[in-house]
Coordinates of C-alpha atoms and ligand atoms in Angstrom, one line a residue:
X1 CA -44.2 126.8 93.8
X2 CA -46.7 125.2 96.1
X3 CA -46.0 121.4 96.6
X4 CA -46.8 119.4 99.6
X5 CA -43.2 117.7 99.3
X6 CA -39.9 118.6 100.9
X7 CA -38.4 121.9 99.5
X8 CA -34.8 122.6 98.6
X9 CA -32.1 124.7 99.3
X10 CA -29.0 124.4 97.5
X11 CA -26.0 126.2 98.2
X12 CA -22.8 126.3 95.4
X13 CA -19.5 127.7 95.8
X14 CA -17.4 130.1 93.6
X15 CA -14.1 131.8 92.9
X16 CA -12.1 129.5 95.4
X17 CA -12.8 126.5 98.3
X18 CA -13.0 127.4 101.6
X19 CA -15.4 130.1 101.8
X20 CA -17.5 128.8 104.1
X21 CA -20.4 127.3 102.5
X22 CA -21.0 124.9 105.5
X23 CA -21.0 127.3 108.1
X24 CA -23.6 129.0 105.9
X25 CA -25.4 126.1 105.5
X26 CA -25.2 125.2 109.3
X27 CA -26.4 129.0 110.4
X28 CA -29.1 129.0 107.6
X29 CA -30.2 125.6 109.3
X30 CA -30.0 127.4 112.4
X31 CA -32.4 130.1 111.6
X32 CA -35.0 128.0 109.8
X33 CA -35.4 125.8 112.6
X34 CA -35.4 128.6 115.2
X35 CA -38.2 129.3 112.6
X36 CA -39.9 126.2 113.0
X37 CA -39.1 124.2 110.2
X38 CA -37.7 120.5 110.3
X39 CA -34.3 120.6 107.8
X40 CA -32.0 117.9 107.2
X41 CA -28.4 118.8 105.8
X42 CA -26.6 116.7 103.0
X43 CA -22.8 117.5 101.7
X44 CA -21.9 116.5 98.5
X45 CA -18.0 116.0 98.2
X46 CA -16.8 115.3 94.6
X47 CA -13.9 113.0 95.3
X48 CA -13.6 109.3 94.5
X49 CA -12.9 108.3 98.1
X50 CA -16.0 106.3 99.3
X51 CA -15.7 108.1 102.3
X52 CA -12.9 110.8 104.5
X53 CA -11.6 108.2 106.6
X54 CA -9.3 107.3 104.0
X55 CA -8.0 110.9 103.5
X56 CA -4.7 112.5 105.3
X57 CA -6.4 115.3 107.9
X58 CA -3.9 117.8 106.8
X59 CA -4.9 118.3 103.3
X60 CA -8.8 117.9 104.2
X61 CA -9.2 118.5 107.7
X62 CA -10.6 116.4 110.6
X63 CA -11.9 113.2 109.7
X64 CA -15.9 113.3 111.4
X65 CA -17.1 110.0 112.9
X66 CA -20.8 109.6 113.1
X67 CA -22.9 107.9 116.2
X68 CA -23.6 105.1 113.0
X69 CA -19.7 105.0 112.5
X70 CA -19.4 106.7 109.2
X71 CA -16.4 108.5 108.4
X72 CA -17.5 111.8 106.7
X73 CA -16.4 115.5 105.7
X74 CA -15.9 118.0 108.7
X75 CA -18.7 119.7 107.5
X76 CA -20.9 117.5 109.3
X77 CA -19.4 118.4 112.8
X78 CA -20.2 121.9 112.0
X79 CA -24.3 120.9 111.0
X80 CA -24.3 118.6 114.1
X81 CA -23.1 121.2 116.6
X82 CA -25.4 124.0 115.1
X83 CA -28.3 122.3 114.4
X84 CA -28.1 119.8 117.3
X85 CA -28.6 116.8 115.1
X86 CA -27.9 113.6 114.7
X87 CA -26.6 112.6 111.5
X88 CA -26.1 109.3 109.7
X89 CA -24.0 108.7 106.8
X90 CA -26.7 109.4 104.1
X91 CA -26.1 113.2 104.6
X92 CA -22.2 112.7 103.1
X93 CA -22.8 112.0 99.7
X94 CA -19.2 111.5 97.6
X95 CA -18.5 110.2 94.2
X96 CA -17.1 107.5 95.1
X97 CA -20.0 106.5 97.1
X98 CA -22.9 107.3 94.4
X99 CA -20.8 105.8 91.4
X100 CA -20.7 102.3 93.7
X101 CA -24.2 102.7 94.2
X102 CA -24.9 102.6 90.2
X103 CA -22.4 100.3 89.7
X104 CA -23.8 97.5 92.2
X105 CA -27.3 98.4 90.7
X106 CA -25.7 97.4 87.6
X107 CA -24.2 94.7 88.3
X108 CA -27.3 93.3 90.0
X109 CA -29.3 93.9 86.3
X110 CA -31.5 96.8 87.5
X111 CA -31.0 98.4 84.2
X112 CA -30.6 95.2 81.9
X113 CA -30.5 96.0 78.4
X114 CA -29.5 99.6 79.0
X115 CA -26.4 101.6 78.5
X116 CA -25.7 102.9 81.8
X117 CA -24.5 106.4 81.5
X118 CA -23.0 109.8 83.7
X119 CA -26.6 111.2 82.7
X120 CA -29.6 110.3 83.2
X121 CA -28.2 107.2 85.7
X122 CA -26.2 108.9 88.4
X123 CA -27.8 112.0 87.9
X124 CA -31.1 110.4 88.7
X125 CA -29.5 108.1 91.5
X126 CA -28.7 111.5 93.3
X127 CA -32.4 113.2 93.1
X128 CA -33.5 109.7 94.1
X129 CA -31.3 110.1 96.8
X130 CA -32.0 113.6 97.8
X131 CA -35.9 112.7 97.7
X132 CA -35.2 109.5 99.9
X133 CA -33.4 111.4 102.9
X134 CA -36.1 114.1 102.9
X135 CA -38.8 111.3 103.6
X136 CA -36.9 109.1 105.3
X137 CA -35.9 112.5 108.1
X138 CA -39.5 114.1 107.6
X139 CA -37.7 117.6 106.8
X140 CA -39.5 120.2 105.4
X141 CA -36.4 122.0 104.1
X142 CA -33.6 120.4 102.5
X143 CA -30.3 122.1 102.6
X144 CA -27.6 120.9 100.0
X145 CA -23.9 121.6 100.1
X146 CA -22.0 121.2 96.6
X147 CA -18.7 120.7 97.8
X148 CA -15.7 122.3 95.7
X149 CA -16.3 125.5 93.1
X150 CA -18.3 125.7 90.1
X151 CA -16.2 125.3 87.1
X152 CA -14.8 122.1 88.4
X153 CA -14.9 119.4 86.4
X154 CA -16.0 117.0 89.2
X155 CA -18.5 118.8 90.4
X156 CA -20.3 119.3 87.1
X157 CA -22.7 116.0 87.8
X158 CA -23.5 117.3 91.0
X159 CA -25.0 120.7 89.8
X160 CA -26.9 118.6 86.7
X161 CA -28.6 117.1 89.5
X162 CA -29.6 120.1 91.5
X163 CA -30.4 121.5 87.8
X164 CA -33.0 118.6 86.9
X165 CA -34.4 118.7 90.8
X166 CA -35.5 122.0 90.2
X167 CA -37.5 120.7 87.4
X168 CA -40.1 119.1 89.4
X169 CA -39.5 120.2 93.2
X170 CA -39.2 123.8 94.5
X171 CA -35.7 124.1 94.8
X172 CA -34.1 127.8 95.9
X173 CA -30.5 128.0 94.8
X174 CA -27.7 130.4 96.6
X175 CA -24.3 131.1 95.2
X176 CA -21.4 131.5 97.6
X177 CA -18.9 133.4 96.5
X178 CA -15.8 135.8 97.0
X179 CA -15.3 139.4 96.8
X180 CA -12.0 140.6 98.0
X181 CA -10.9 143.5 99.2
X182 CA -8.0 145.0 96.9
X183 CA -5.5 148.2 97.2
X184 CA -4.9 151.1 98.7
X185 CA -8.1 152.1 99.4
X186 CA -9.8 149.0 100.2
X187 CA -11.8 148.5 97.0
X188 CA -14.5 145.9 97.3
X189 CA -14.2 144.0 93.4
X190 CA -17.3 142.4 91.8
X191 CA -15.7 140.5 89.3
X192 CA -15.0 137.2 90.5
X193 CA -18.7 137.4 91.5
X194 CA -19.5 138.0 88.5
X195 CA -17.1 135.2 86.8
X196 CA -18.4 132.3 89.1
X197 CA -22.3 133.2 88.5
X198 CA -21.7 133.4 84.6
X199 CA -20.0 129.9 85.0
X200 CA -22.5 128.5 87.1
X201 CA -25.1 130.3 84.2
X202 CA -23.3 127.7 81.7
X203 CA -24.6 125.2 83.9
X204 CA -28.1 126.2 83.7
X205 CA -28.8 127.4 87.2
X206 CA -29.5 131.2 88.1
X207 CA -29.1 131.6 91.7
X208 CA -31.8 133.1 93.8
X209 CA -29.4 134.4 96.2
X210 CA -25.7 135.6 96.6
X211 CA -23.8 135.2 99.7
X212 CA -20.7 137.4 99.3
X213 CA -17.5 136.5 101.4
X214 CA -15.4 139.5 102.5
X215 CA -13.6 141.0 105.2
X216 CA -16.5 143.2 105.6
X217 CA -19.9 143.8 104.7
X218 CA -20.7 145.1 101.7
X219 CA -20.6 148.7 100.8
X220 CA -24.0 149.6 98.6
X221 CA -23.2 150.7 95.7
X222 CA -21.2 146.8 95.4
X223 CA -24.4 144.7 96.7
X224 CA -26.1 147.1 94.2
X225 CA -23.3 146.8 91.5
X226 CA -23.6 142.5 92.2
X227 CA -27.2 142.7 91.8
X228 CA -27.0 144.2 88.4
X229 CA -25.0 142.0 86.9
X230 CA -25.5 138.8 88.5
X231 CA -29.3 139.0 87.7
X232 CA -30.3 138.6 91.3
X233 CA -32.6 140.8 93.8
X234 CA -30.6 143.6 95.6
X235 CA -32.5 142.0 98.8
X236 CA -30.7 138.6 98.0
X237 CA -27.3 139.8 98.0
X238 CA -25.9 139.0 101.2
X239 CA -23.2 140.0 103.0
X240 CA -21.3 137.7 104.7
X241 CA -18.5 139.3 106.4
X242 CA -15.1 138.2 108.5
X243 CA -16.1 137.2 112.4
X244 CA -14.0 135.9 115.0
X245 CA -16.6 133.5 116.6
X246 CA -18.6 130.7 114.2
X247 CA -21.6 131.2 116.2
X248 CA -22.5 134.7 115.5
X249 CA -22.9 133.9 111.4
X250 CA -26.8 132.9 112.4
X251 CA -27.1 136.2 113.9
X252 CA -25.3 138.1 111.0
X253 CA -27.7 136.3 108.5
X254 CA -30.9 137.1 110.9
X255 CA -30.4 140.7 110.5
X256 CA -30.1 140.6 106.8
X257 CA -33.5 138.1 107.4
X258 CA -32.2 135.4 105.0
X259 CA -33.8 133.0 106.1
X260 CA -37.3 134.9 105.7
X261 CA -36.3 135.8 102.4
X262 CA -35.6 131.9 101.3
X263 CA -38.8 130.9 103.1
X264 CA -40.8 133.5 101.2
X265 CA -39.4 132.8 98.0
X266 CA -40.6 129.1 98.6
X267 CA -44.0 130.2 99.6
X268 CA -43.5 129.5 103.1
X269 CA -43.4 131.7 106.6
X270 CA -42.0 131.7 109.3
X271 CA -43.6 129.6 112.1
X272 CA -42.3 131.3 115.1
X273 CA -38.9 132.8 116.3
X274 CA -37.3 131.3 119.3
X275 CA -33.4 132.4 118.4
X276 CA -33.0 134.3 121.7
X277 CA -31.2 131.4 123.6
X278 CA -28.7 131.3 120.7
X279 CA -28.2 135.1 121.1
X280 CA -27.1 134.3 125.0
X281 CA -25.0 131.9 124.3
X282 CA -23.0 133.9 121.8
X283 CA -22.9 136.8 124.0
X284 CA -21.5 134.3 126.9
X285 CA -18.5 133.2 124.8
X286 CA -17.2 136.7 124.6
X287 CA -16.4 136.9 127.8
X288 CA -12.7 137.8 128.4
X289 CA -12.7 138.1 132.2
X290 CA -11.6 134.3 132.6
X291 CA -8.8 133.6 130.5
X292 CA -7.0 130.2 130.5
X293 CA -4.2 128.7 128.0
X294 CA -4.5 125.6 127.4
X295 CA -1.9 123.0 125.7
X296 CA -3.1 120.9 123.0
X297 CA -0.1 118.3 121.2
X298 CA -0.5 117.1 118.3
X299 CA 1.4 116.2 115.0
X300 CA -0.8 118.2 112.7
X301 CA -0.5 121.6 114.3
X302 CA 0.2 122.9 110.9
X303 CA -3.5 122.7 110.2
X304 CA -5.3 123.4 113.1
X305 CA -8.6 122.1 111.2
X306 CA -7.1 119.0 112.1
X307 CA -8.7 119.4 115.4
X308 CA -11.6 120.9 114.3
X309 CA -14.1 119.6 116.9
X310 CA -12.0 119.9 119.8
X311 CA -11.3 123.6 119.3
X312 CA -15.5 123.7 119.2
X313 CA -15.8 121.2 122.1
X314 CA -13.4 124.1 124.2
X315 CA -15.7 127.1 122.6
X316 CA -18.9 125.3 124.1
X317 CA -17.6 125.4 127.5
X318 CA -16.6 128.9 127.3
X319 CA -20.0 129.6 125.9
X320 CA -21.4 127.6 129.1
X321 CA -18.3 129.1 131.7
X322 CA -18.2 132.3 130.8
X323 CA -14.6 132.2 130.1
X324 CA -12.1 132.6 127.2
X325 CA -9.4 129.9 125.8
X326 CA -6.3 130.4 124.1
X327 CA -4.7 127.0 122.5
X328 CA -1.2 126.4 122.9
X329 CA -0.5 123.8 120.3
X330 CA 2.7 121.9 120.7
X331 CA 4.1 120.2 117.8
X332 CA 5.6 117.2 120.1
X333 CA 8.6 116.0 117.6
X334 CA 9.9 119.2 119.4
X335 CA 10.4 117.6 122.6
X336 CA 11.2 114.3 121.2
X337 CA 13.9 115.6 119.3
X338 CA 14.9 117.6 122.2
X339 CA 14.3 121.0 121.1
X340 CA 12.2 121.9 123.6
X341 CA 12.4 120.4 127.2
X342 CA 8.3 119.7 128.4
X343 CA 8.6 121.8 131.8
X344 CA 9.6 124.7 128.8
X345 CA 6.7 124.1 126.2
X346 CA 4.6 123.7 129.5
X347 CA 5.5 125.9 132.2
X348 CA 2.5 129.0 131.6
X349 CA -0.1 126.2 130.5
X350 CA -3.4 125.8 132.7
X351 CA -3.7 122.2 131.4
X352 CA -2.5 120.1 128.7
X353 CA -5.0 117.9 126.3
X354 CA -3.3 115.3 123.8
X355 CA -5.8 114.3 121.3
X356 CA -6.0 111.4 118.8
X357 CA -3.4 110.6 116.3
X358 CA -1.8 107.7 114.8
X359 CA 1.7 106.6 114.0
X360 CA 5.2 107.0 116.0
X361 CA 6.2 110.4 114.6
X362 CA 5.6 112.8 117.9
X363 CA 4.5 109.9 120.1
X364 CA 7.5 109.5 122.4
X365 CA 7.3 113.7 123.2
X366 CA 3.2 113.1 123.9
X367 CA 4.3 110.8 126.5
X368 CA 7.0 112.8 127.9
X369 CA 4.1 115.7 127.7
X370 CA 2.1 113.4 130.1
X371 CA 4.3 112.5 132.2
X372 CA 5.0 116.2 132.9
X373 CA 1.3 116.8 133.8
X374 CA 1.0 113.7 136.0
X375 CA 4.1 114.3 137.8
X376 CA 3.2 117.9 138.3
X377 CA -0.5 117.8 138.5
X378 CA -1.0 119.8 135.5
X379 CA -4.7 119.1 134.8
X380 CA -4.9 116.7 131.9
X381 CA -7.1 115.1 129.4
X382 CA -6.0 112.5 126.9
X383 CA -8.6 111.0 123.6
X384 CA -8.1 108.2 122.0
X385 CA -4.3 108.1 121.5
X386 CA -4.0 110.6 124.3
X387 CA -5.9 107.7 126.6
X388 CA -3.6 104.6 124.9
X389 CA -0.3 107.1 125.8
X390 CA -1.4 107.4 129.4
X391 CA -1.3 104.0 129.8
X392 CA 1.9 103.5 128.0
X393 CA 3.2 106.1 130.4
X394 CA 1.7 104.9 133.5
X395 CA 3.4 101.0 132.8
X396 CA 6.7 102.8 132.2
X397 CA 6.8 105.4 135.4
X398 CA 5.2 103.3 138.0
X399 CA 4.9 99.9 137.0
X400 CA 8.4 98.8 136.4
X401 CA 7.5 98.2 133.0
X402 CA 10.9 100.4 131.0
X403 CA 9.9 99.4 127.5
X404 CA 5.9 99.6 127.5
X405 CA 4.8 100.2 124.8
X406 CA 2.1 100.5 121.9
X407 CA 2.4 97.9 119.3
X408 CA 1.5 100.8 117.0
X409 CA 4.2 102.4 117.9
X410 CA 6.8 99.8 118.7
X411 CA 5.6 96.3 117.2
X412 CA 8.5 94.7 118.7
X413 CA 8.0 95.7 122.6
X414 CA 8.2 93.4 125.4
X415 CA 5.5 95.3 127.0
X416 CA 2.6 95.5 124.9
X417 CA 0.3 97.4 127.2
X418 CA -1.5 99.0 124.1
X419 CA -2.3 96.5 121.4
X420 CA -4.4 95.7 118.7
X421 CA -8.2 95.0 118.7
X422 CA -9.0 91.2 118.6
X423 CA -11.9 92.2 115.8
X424 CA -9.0 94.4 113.9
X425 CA -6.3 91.5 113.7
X426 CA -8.2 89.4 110.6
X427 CA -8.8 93.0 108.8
X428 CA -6.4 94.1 105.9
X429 CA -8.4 97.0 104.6
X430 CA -8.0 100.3 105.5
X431 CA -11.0 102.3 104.5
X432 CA -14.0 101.8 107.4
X433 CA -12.2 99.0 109.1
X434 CA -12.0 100.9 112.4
X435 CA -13.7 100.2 115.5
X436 CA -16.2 103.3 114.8
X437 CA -19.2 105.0 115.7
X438 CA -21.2 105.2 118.9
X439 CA -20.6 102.9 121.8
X440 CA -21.6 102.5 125.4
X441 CA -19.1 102.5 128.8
X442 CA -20.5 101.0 132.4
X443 CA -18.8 103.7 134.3
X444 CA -17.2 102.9 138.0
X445 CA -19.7 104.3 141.0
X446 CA -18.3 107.7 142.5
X447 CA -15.5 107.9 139.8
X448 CA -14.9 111.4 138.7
X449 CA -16.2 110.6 135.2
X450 CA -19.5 109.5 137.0
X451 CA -19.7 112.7 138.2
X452 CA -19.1 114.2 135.4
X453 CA -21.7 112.5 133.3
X454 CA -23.8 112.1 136.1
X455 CA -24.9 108.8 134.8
X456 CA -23.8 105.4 135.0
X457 CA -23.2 104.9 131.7
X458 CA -21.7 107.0 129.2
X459 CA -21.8 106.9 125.5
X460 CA -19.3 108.2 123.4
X461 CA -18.1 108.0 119.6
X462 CA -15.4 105.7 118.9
X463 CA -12.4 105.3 115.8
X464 CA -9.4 103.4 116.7
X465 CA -7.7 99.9 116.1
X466 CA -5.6 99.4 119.3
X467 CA -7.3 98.7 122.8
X468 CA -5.5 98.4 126.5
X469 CA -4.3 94.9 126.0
X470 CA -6.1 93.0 128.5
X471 CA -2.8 90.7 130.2
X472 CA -1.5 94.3 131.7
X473 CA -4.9 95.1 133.0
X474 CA -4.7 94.5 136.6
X475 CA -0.9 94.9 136.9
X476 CA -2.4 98.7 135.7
X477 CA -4.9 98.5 138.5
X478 CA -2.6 97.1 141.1
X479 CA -0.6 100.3 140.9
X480 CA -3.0 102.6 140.8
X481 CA -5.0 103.4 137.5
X482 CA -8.5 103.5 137.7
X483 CA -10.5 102.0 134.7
X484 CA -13.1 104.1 135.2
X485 CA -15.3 103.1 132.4
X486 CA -15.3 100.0 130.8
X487 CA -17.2 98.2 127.7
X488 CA -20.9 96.3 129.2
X489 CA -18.7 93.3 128.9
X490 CA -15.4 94.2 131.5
X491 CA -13.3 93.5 128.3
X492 CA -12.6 97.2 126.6
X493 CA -10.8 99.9 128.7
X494 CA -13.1 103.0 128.0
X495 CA -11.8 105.6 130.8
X496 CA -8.9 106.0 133.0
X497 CA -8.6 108.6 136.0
X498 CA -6.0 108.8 138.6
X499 CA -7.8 109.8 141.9
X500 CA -4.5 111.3 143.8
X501 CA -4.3 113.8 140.9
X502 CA -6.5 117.0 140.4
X503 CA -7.7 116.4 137.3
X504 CA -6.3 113.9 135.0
X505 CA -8.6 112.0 133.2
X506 CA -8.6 110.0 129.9
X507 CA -10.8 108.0 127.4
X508 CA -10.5 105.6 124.5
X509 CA -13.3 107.5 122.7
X510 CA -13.6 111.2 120.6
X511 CA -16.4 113.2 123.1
X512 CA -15.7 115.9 120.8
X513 CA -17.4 114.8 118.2
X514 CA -20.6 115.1 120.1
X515 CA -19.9 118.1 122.4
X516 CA -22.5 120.9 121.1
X517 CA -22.9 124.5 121.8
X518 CA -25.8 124.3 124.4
X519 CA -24.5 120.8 126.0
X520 CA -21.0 121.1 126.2
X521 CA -19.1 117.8 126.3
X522 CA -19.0 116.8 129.8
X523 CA -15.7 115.5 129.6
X524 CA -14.5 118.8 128.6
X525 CA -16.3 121.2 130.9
X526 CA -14.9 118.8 133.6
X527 CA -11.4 119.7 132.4
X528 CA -11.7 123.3 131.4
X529 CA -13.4 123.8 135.2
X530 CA -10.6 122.4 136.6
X531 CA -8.1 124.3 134.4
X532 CA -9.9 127.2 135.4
X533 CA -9.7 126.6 139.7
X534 CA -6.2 124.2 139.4
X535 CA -5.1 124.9 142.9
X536 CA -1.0 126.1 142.3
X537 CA 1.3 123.3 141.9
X538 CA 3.4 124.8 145.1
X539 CA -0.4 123.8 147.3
X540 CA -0.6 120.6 145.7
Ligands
LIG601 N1 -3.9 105.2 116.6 C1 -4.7 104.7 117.7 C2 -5.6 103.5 117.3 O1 -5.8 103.3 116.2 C3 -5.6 105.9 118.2 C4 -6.6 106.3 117.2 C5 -7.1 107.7 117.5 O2 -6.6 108.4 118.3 N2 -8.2 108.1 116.8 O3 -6.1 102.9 118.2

């Protein structure tokens, strides 16, 4: 096991999907770079969609742009924010994506004369792969994420890959999987353990390691029980057991000294230990003393993994603060429909934040949200469709414009102070077609978001299609709105702020997406900190 090249960890899934393999993967990162060691993280996701931006967030969650303006799985927010990374779109691997791949090769005569075939072409296009992003990131480690659960059918290719890497590079394989807590007595059962590792057997892979979900860690005589029958090391069955708080999975896995054992196993050590800072930061989080509610609108409330990142961005800055945040999500077709009156869904609020979105559905009771908060100095924050709803607002309330409008949501309005991209008009395809990934903002001298960036530029990840249409620009301005941060050019609207207002503050761009633990967005701690001292509407 002693080759110069990159080594391997893989991580598969059993009994049932969303277990947790990429928080495991994004703690186990965690550790073996608090260890010294250069990883890269990859995610395999078996579905035909070239990439997530296609996919509805409420049957897959949040839809993660990249600073290169990839759409990829959520996954990769979590591997960002714990290993402090930035990723490209090499490390979202789907079968849509690796099937083009072979298919353009094809096409192009790369394997004239042959038959082209599942195996050996795609599965040898995916070691290829895995090799390439190892050299092309220098890692020492790489971690893979299978996505979905052994016995799938889709997944199958994915795991014959892994299989035949392990043939010729030092590859360390760990099996997640369930065991659930059953009766009267709270009876920890193996056999869906069991199950899953037979299964992924079949395939031809023995794991090296078990991570075992559960609401608690496991009793002995289980871990013991596991061992037996899975074939694995009774030091290799981990426990990995219900948390509140994300962050503290690192220092679960530290004390069973996972990482050690992986490293050891692939006849490494560890090069030092520096995992005290993480330690501090968990410990910060906990802290209950300052507690603040904070409204968040949205369509897909349902599924709060929706808004994945933004619940992380608001964790960092209680990590940071000291303080403690409890979401109060408002499903805004509520108010529109006139179920709930705003001044109602708001009134115990410390601040409101209205995230992206798309579509009409909700849009009319965002803007009746944001009126609310402007009117009554609620602190506020708006993203994206939060930003373009501001301004819709703004025209309506102050600049005599009734019927403003997105052409989104309306595409009849006489007022289209929201409209579409110039670049977007000549597009018809959906998938990618966005104005995406990482982008720079000139930001205004002593606006607030200078402040807050402490810069004077600012740059932030980007995926939209409309703009602030540029006719209604300085009617905006002449009444008030500050465009606080626009594109190098004076043409894109980037940030808004209104300066008679405590806090309310907006921007066409996603800073959640790049807020991490340790450097907390600072968009976001500029809003929590102002939730947190909001002088009392009766001072204002
Ligand atoms: N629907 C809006 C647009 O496409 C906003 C997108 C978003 O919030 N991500 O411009």
């Amino acid at each position: 096991m002693q080759k110069k090249e990159a080594k391997f960890v893989v991580v598969t899934g059993g009994v049932l999907s969303g277990l947790g393999k990429g928080l495991f993967i994004s703690s186990l990162g965690k550790l073996l770079q608090s260890k010294g060691y250069k990883t890269i993280p990859i995610k395999i996701d078996p579905y035909i969609n070239i990439d997530a931006g296609t996919m509805n967030p409420t049957e897959h969650g949040e839809v993660f742009v990249l600073d290169d303006g990839s759409e990829v799985d959520m996954d990769l927010g979590n591997y960002e924010r714990f290993l402090d990374l930035t990723l490209t779109s090499d490390s979202n691997i789907t079968t849509g994506k690796i099937y083009r791949k072979v298919i353009e090769k094809e096409r192009r005569g790369d394997y004239l004369g042959k038959t082209v075939q599942l195996i050996p072409h795609i599965s040898e296009e995916l070691q290829q792969q895995f090799k390439d992003i190892a050299e092309k990131n220098y890692a020492e480690i790489v971690l893979i994420e299978i996505g979905g659960t052994v016995g799938d059918i889709e997944n199958q290719i994915f795991l014959e890959s892994v299989r035949e890497l392990s043939l010729d590079r030092d590859v360390f394989f760990v099996h997640c999987t369930l065991v659930p807590v059953i009766g009267v007595v709270g009876e920890q059962k193996t056999k869906p353990a069991q199950q899953s590792v037979k299964m992924l057997r079949e395939m031809g892979i023995v794991p090296d390691m078990i991570f075992c979900r559960s609401e608690r860690y496991l009793d002995d005589k289980i871990a013991e029980k596991i061992s037996r029958f899975c074939g694995v090391d009774k030091e290799c069955i981990i426990s990995g057991p219900d948390l509140k708080n994300i962050y503290e999975i690192p220092l679960v896995l530290e004390k069973q000294q996972v990482a050690e054992k992986i490293l050891s196993k692939l006849g490494m050590y560890p090069k030092m230990d520096n995992l005290e800072y993480w330690k501090e930061f968990v410990e910060k989080m906990g802290d209950t003393n300052k507690k603040i509610k904070i409204a968040v609108t949205g369509k897909y409330t349902s599924l709060k993994d929706a808004y994945a990142s933004i619940q992380e961005a608001f964790n960092h800055c209680c990590g940071n603060l000291g303080c403690s945040i409890e979401i109060k999500w408002i499903e805004t077709t509520d108010i529109e429909e006139g179920k709930i009156k705003p001044e109602e869904a708001l009134k115990d609020v410390d601040g409101i934040l209205v995230p992206g979105g798309f579509g009409s559905r909700g849009a009319e009771g965002k803007i009746e949200c944001i009126k609310y908060a402007r009117e009554n100095n609620l602190p506020f924050l708006g993203l994206c469709f939060g930003f373009q709803l501001a301004v819709v607002e703004y025209a309506r309330s102050l600049c005599s414009l009734n019927m403003a409008n997105s052409t989104e949501i309306d595409p009849e309005t006489n007022h289209p102070v929201i409209d579409i991209l110039q670049e977007q008009k000549e597009i018809y395809n959906k998938g990618g077609t966005m104005r995406l990934g990482r982008y720079v903002a000139k930001l205004k001298p002593d606006s607030i978001v200078q402040s807050l960036y402490g810069t004077d530029v600012a740059f932030e990840r980007h995926r939209h299609r409309y703009e602030v249409n540029s006719n209604y620009i300085s009617l905006l301005e002449e009444n008030g709105i500050i465009f606080s941060g626009k594109s190098p050019d004076g043409k894109l609207m980037e940030f808004l702020e209104l300066p008679n207002n405590y806090f309310f503050v907006a921007t066409q761009a996603h800073p959640e997406f790049t807020s991490r633990p340790l450097k907390p967005s600072p968009l976001f701690l500029g809003f929590v900190k102002a939730c947190l001292s909001r002088p009392s509407p009766k001072n204002f």
